[in-house]
Structure formats: structure tokens, C-alpha cells
Short mmCIF file of C-alpha atoms and ligand atoms in Angstrom, two decimals:
data_model
loop_
_atom_site.label_atom_id
_atom_site.label_comp_id
_atom_site.label_asym_id
_atom_site.label_seq_id
_atom_site.Cartn_x
_atom_site.Cartn_y
_atom_site.Cartn_z
CA MET W 207 3.13 36.48 3.41
CA SER W 208 1.68 37.11 0.63
CA GLU W 209 0.97 34.10 -2.31
CA GLU W 210 3.65 35.93 -4.39
CA ALA W 211 6.10 35.80 -1.61
CA LYS W 212 4.64 32.04 -0.17
CA GLY W 213 5.46 30.88 -3.80
CA LEU W 214 9.15 32.66 -4.42
CA VAL W 215 9.43 31.06 -1.41
CA ARG W 216 9.00 27.44 -1.78
CA GLU W 217 10.49 27.72 -4.78
CA ARG W 218 13.98 29.09 -4.26
CA VAL W 219 14.45 27.08 -0.22
CA ALA W 220 13.44 23.49 -1.63
CA GLY W 221 12.84 23.88 -5.66
CA ARG W 222 10.03 21.95 -7.31
CA PRO W 223 10.29 18.71 -8.88
CA GLU W 224 9.63 18.95 -13.15
CA VAL W 225 6.82 16.58 -12.95
CA PHE W 226 4.97 18.71 -10.81
CA VAL W 227 1.76 20.36 -12.25
CA ARG W 228 2.06 23.81 -12.12
CA GLU W 229 -1.02 25.38 -12.22
CA TRP W 230 -2.51 26.94 -9.20
CA PHE W 231 -4.85 24.46 -7.96
CA ALA W 232 -1.69 22.31 -7.38
CA ASP W 233 -0.18 24.61 -4.89
CA TYR W 234 -4.13 23.96 -3.53
CA LEU W 235 -3.98 20.48 -3.98
CA TRP W 236 -1.33 20.04 -1.91
CA ASP W 237 -2.85 22.19 0.96
CA LEU W 238 -5.66 19.37 0.71
CA PHE W 239 -2.98 17.52 2.95
CA CYS W 240 -3.91 17.68 7.16
CA PRO W 241 -0.47 19.33 8.90
CA GLY W 242 2.36 16.83 9.58
CA CYS W 243 0.30 14.75 7.04
CA GLN W 244 3.92 12.41 5.62
CA SER W 245 1.48 11.50 2.13
CA PRO W 246 2.70 14.93 0.36
CA VAL W 247 6.15 14.04 1.46
CA ALA W 248 6.33 10.99 0.14
CA GLY W 249 4.75 12.52 -3.19
CA ARG W 250 8.01 15.10 -3.75
CA ILE W 251 10.44 11.88 -3.17
CA ILE W 252 8.71 10.39 -6.29
CA ALA W 253 8.37 13.58 -8.24
CA GLU W 254 12.51 13.93 -7.44
CA VAL W 255 13.79 10.59 -8.28
CA LEU W 256 11.43 10.73 -11.48
CA GLU W 257 13.26 14.16 -12.57
CA GLU W 258 17.02 12.92 -11.63
CA LEU W 259 15.98 9.13 -13.51
CA GLY W 260 15.00 11.26 -16.15
CA ILE W 261 11.96 9.37 -16.85
CA GLY W 262 9.10 11.80 -16.21
CA ASP W 263 8.32 11.27 -19.84
CA LYS W 264 7.61 7.49 -20.16
CA ALA W 265 6.21 7.71 -16.66
CA ILE W 266 2.33 6.61 -16.46
CA MET W 267 0.83 7.05 -12.47
CA VAL W 268 -1.79 4.68 -11.03
CA GLY W 269 -2.89 6.06 -8.46
CA CYS W 270 -5.63 5.06 -5.60
CA VAL W 271 -8.59 5.44 -3.30
CA GLY W 272 -7.66 7.22 -0.17
CA CYS W 273 -5.51 9.88 0.65
CA SER W 274 -2.74 9.34 -0.81
CA GLY W 275 -3.95 9.06 -3.63
CA ILE W 276 -4.89 12.74 -3.84
CA MET W 277 -1.28 13.59 -4.82
CA ILE W 278 -2.16 12.52 -7.90
CA GLY W 279 -3.87 15.74 -9.13
CA GLY W 280 -0.36 17.33 -8.28
CA PHE W 281 1.67 15.18 -10.96
CA ASP W 282 2.38 16.04 -14.16
CA LEU W 283 2.37 12.49 -15.87
CA ASP W 284 -0.04 10.59 -17.29
CA LYS W 285 -1.81 9.13 -15.01
CA VAL W 286 -5.27 6.86 -14.12
CA SER W 287 -7.38 6.87 -10.83
CA PRO W 288 -8.41 3.29 -10.21
CA ALA W 289 -11.03 1.89 -8.41
CA HIS W 290 -10.44 0.69 -4.65
CA GLY W 291 -7.47 -1.37 -4.47
CA ARG W 292 -7.50 -2.21 -8.07
CA GLY W 293 -4.00 -0.30 -8.64
CA PRO W 294 -1.87 -3.33 -9.77
CA ASP W 295 -4.42 -5.04 -12.13
CA VAL W 296 -4.92 -1.51 -14.02
CA ALA W 297 -0.24 -1.14 -13.59
CA THR W 298 -0.18 -4.65 -14.93
CA ALA W 299 -2.71 -3.62 -18.25
CA ILE W 300 -1.21 -0.43 -18.73
CA LYS W 301 2.28 -2.02 -18.51
CA ARG W 302 1.85 -4.77 -21.10
CA ILE W 303 0.58 -3.00 -23.57
CA TYR W 304 3.08 -0.42 -23.56
CA PRO W 305 5.97 -2.45 -21.72
CA ASP W 306 8.65 0.48 -22.67
CA THR W 307 6.16 2.89 -20.61
CA ILE W 308 7.66 3.32 -16.89
CA VAL W 309 4.31 2.18 -14.31
CA PHE W 310 4.13 2.57 -10.64
CA THR W 311 0.68 3.07 -8.65
CA VAL W 312 0.36 4.92 -5.40
CA GLN W 313 -1.89 3.04 -2.65
CA GLY W 314 -2.58 3.64 1.12
CA ASP W 315 -1.91 0.38 3.49
CA GLY W 316 -5.38 0.18 3.20
CA ASP W 317 -5.56 0.22 -0.87
CA CYS W 318 -2.99 -2.75 -1.06
CA ILE W 319 -3.27 -5.01 1.53
CA ALA W 320 -7.15 -5.28 2.40
CA ILE W 321 -9.59 -3.69 -0.36
CA GLY W 322 -6.88 -4.52 -2.24
CA ALA W 323 -4.61 -7.68 -0.97
CA GLY W 324 -5.94 -9.98 -3.97
CA PRO W 325 -4.83 -7.54 -6.98
CA PHE W 326 -0.97 -7.66 -4.78
CA VAL W 327 -0.79 -10.56 -4.33
CA GLY W 328 -1.82 -11.70 -7.73
CA ALA W 329 1.09 -8.61 -9.43
CA LEU W 330 3.51 -10.48 -6.44
CA THR W 331 2.66 -13.79 -8.20
CA ARG W 332 2.97 -13.18 -11.49
CA GLY W 333 5.88 -10.73 -10.96
CA GLU W 334 5.17 -7.81 -13.42
CA LYS W 335 7.03 -5.52 -14.44
CA ILE W 336 5.76 -2.64 -11.79
CA THR W 337 6.51 -0.41 -8.91
CA ILE W 338 4.39 -0.66 -6.04
CA ILE W 339 4.38 2.04 -3.46
CA MET W 340 2.86 1.77 -0.66
CA LEU W 341 1.96 4.63 2.04
CA ASN W 342 1.40 2.82 5.42
CA ASN W 343 0.09 5.11 8.13
CA ASN W 344 -1.58 2.35 10.22
CA ASN W 345 -5.22 2.84 9.44
CA PHE W 346 -7.76 4.11 7.32
CA GLY W 347 -6.95 7.64 6.87
CA THR W 348 -9.97 8.74 4.78
CA THR W 349 -11.94 7.36 6.02
CA GLY W 350 -12.00 8.51 9.32
CA GLY W 351 -8.93 6.22 11.28
CA GLN W 352 -10.60 2.82 11.05
CA LEU W 353 -8.09 -0.02 11.86
CA GLY W 354 -6.62 -1.72 8.76
CA PRO W 355 -3.89 -4.87 8.42
CA THR W 356 -1.52 -2.42 9.29
CA THR W 357 -2.75 -1.72 12.90
CA LEU W 358 -0.98 -1.95 15.42
CA VAL W 359 -1.67 -3.97 18.46
CA GLY W 360 -3.15 -2.44 21.53
CA GLN W 361 -3.42 1.04 18.81
CA VAL W 362 -6.48 2.70 19.40
CA THR W 363 -9.09 3.22 15.90
CA THR W 364 -12.82 4.78 15.62
CA THR W 365 -12.93 1.06 15.24
CA SER W 366 -11.10 -0.53 18.12
CA PRO W 367 -11.76 2.26 20.80
CA GLU W 368 -9.57 -0.54 22.42
CA GLY W 369 -7.11 -1.12 21.04
CA ARG W 370 -6.46 -3.35 18.77
CA LYS W 371 -6.91 -6.99 20.65
CA PRO W 372 -4.62 -9.98 17.96
CA SER W 373 -7.47 -12.68 19.52
CA GLU W 374 -10.01 -10.12 17.84
CA GLU W 375 -8.56 -8.70 14.27
CA GLY W 376 -5.39 -10.46 14.30
CA TYR W 377 -2.01 -9.41 13.77
CA PRO W 378 -0.34 -6.46 11.58
CA VAL W 379 0.15 -7.22 8.03
CA HIS W 380 4.86 -6.84 6.91
CA ALA W 381 3.78 -5.93 2.97
CA ALA W 382 7.65 -5.32 2.58
CA GLU W 383 8.86 -9.32 3.92
CA MET W 384 5.67 -10.68 2.80
CA ALA W 385 6.67 -9.03 -0.87
CA ALA W 386 10.16 -10.65 -0.50
CA THR W 387 9.49 -14.12 -0.30
CA PHE W 388 8.01 -14.06 -4.22
CA LYS W 389 10.26 -15.10 -6.80
CA GLY W 390 9.42 -13.00 -9.23
CA VAL W 391 9.87 -10.13 -6.89
CA ALA W 392 13.42 -7.81 -8.45
CA TYR W 393 13.24 -5.18 -4.69
CA SER W 394 11.49 -5.05 -1.72
CA ALA W 395 12.22 -2.77 0.88
CA ARG W 396 10.48 -0.57 3.45
CA GLY W 397 11.55 3.01 4.70
CA ALA W 398 10.60 5.73 6.90
CA LEU W 399 10.55 10.07 6.47
CA HIS W 400 10.65 10.64 10.34
CA THR W 401 14.22 11.87 9.61
CA PRO W 402 16.13 14.09 7.19
CA ALA W 403 18.62 10.44 6.87
CA ASP W 404 15.63 8.17 6.66
CA TYR W 405 14.42 10.75 3.78
CA ARG W 406 17.20 10.00 1.80
CA ARG W 407 17.79 6.26 2.48
CA THR W 408 13.84 6.24 1.46
CA LYS W 409 14.29 7.94 -1.63
CA GLY W 410 17.17 5.29 -2.27
CA TYR W 411 14.75 2.91 -1.90
CA ILE W 412 12.07 4.40 -4.43
CA ARG W 413 15.12 4.91 -7.19
CA THR W 414 16.10 1.56 -7.00
CA ALA W 415 12.78 -0.10 -7.19
CA PHE W 416 12.19 1.80 -10.55
CA GLN W 417 15.61 1.16 -11.72
CA ARG W 418 15.07 -2.24 -11.11
CA GLN W 419 12.45 -1.40 -13.52
CA LEU W 420 14.49 0.38 -15.69
CA GLU W 421 16.41 -3.36 -16.39
CA GLY W 422 13.16 -5.08 -16.60
CA VAL W 423 13.84 -7.37 -14.10
CA GLY W 424 10.53 -8.38 -11.90
CA LEU W 425 7.74 -5.95 -9.50
CA SER W 426 9.66 -3.32 -7.79
CA PHE W 427 7.68 -2.77 -3.53
CA VAL W 428 8.70 -0.09 -1.72
CA GLU W 429 6.75 0.50 1.96
CA VAL W 430 6.97 3.76 3.36
CA LEU W 431 5.89 4.67 6.66
CA THR W 432 3.59 7.55 6.68
CA ALA W 433 2.59 9.85 9.40
CA CYS W 434 -1.18 10.56 10.00
CA PRO W 435 -1.61 13.00 13.01
CA THR W 436 -4.78 13.32 12.16
CA ASN W 437 -6.20 10.09 13.32
CA TRP W 438 -3.16 9.14 15.66
CA HIS W 439 -4.86 12.17 17.07
CA LEU W 440 -1.09 13.35 18.31
CA THR W 441 1.01 16.74 17.22
CA PRO W 442 2.76 16.54 13.83
CA VAL W 443 6.39 16.37 15.97
CA GLN W 444 4.86 13.58 18.43
CA SER W 445 3.07 11.80 15.28
CA LEU W 446 7.71 11.68 14.32
CA ALA W 447 8.41 10.38 17.74
CA TRP W 448 5.56 7.84 17.46
CA ILE W 449 7.52 6.11 14.66
CA ARG W 450 10.31 6.29 15.73
CA ASP W 451 9.30 4.96 19.58
CA ASN W 452 6.14 2.51 18.32
CA VAL W 453 5.84 2.02 14.07
CA ILE W 454 9.68 1.07 13.67
CA PRO W 455 9.72 -1.51 16.35
CA GLU W 456 6.77 -3.69 14.94
CA PHE W 457 7.90 -2.49 11.10
CA PRO W 458 11.93 -2.23 11.09
CA LEU W 459 13.07 -0.53 7.64
CA GLY W 460 15.50 -1.45 5.34
CA GLU W 461 15.86 -3.63 1.66
CA PHE W 462 14.57 -7.05 2.28
CA ARG W 463 15.34 -8.35 -1.68
CA ASN W 464 17.29 -6.95 -3.71
CA VAL W 465 18.16 -9.11 -7.16
CA THR W 466 19.14 -8.07 -10.42
CA TYR W 467 18.29 -10.54 -12.43
CA ILE W 468 15.16 -13.73 -11.84
CA GLU W 469 15.25 -16.85 -14.34
C1 TPP G 292 -14.73 -0.41 -3.18
C2 TPP G 292 -15.45 1.37 -2.40
N1 TPP G 292 -14.97 0.45 -0.78
C3 TPP G 292 -14.80 1.69 0.36
C4 TPP G 292 -14.52 3.35 -0.13
C5 TPP G 292 -14.19 3.47 1.28
N2 TPP G 292 -13.12 4.05 1.09
C6 TPP G 292 -12.67 5.21 1.22
S1 TPP G 292 -10.64 5.57 0.99
C7 TPP G 292 -10.67 3.93 1.98
C8 TPP G 292 -9.42 3.23 2.97
C9 TPP G 292 -8.02 4.40 2.62
O1 TPP G 292 -7.23 3.71 3.28
P1 TPP G 292 -5.91 3.93 3.50
O2 TPP G 292 -5.68 3.19 1.98
O3 TPP G 292 -4.99 2.73 4.03
O4 TPP G 292 -5.77 5.17 2.39
P2 TPP G 292 -5.10 6.20 3.59
O5 TPP G 292 -6.63 7.32 3.23
O6 TPP G 292 -5.26 6.09 4.46
O7 TPP G 292 -4.31 6.96 3.21
C10 TPP G 292 -12.20 3.53 2.11
C11 TPP G 292 -12.18 2.28 2.92
C12 TPP G 292 -14.52 3.02 -0.86
N3 TPP G 292 -14.17 4.43 -1.84
N4 TPP G 292 -14.92 2.33 -2.33
S1 SF4 G 293 -6.53 11.81 7.41
FE1 SF4 G 293 -4.07 11.41 8.03
S2 SF4 G 293 -3.27 10.90 5.99
FE2 SF4 G 293 -5.34 11.71 5.63
S3 SF4 G 293 -4.57 13.81 4.67
FE3 SF4 G 293 -4.70 13.50 6.74
S4 SF4 G 293 -2.96 13.17 8.10
FE4 SF4 G 293 -2.84 12.85 5.73
MG1 MG G 294 -3.57 4.10 5.58
#
């Protein structure tokens, strides 16, 4: 199929959110992800929600270091790429200087709760009026699939070749449940993308998260379980079954906190 025909199919079958960059390099950029990677799927949902809420013109995107951060180049928004893990600090500064903007981070699990654990917990503690979206693929994807805070017990990674052992590497961190315990947090949820129904539910979570920020209630957080077929050594289809059978039992889906007023 010619490049022009591929473009037509993309426009007709799926449409294209307005907040996506339209230059030629944007299509190239989305092709940088491995086949079956769900980071760009999460990116598309974010773009759809920004468009549907009509907030694309006042949204500021704070990216991250990692595969999840690649998507920032595809968004036609004001945006910034901070140092690894510092997204919540940078988002805090932007939101406090420009309180009328909608500020959100997109971070990997390693970026958010390994190297970035301090900035994340700080923002939760202060109840910053920002939105944090964490893509949890259970490993450090970009750097070759090392064990991270969300790696499953028993999961084989390049730094846990015999599988994660709690006696040596501890247990997985549950960011969405943890965020829900902070009084300054308005919303915390975890969604997945392995079925169309979950795609829709996760989109609803991201929409609610942005709505809480629009209402100025407090910090909103959404954790999205995403497939990393390359480092899981599975096919894209096997990865979806892996999420259903192994990831969700450890990381249950749903809303953990949803309030419209904080004292
Ligand atoms: C200060 C610093 N330390 C380490 C790195 C190397 N590094 C780049 S991406 C990454 C891990 C990213 O993992 P995650 O946040 O889970 O994102 P993913 O690639 O899985 O989407 C690391 C350790 C870096 N770029 N900067
Ligand atoms: S290494 Fe994993 S997270 Fe990174 S682009 Fe490939 S599938 Fe996606
Ligand atoms: Mg990761």
C-alpha cells in the first residue's frame, strides 16, 4: 500500500485527533514504537480526551525519559521534556505560574516511581492541581527491560534472570492505591487497554482526571497498564493475554479515589 493510501486509511478508519502533529515526521514518530506496544495507544486516548473536552489550546504536556516519552513529539501542544523522573516538579512549577492552564505529565513506571518517586510523592503530598498519567509496562522498557518497581513477582527481566524474588527485590509497588491515600488527591484510578471495553473505561478515567483538574479539586492520577511485547518476549496478541492473566491479578483495575471537594 502506498504511503498516501496508508494515510487515507488512517484518516477514514480511525480519524485523527486534532492535537496530533500533522507534519510528515509525526507518522514516522509513531512508528518508532515496537509492534504491539501500547504506549502510543495511551497517547491516542489522551489526545482524544483533550479534543473532546476542548482543552487542547490550554493544555501543557510534561513528558518523561523513556519509551513513554517518545509520544511527546506527536502532540501539537505546548510541551516540555524534563530530566528523568522530574515531571511532577516541572508540572508543579508550570501550574503555579499559569494556574489557568491544564498541566499533565506522561511518565513510565520507572520514571514515576523509581527515579521519580520523590517528585511523585511530593506532588501527591502537596495535592498539586495537575494530572499525572503513568504508563505501567512492568519494566524499564527503553533501556532493555530491567526490573522496575512494578515488575511482577517471578517475572524474568534482564536484571532478574531467575524471576523477581521478594526476598531480594521486594514486592511490586501499587501506585494507584498509594496515591488514593493522600488527602490532596482528587482522583486515582488504574485502567488497561487489552480489550475494547477496557480502552473505553480507561478513556473515561483519563477524562475524569482532567475534569477534576478543570474543577481545581486536587491532583489526579491515572495508571495505565501497557503491553511491552519486546521486553516481555511475547507476541502482541500473547501480551494481551499476559495482561489479563498475570498483570491484572496483581494490579486490579478501577477507581480508588474520586472526590469533588477537598477541605
Ligand atoms: C538520570 C538518568 N538516569 C538513567 C537514565 C537511563 N534511562 C533512560 S529511560 C530509563 C527507564 C525508563 O523506564 P520507564 O520509566 O518505565 O519507561 P519505559 O521505557 O518503560 O516506558 C532509564 C533508566 C537516564 N536517561 N537519566
Ligand atoms: S521496548 Fe517496550 S515500551 Fe518500549 S517501544 Fe518497545 S514495546 Fe514499547
Ligand atoms: Mg516502564
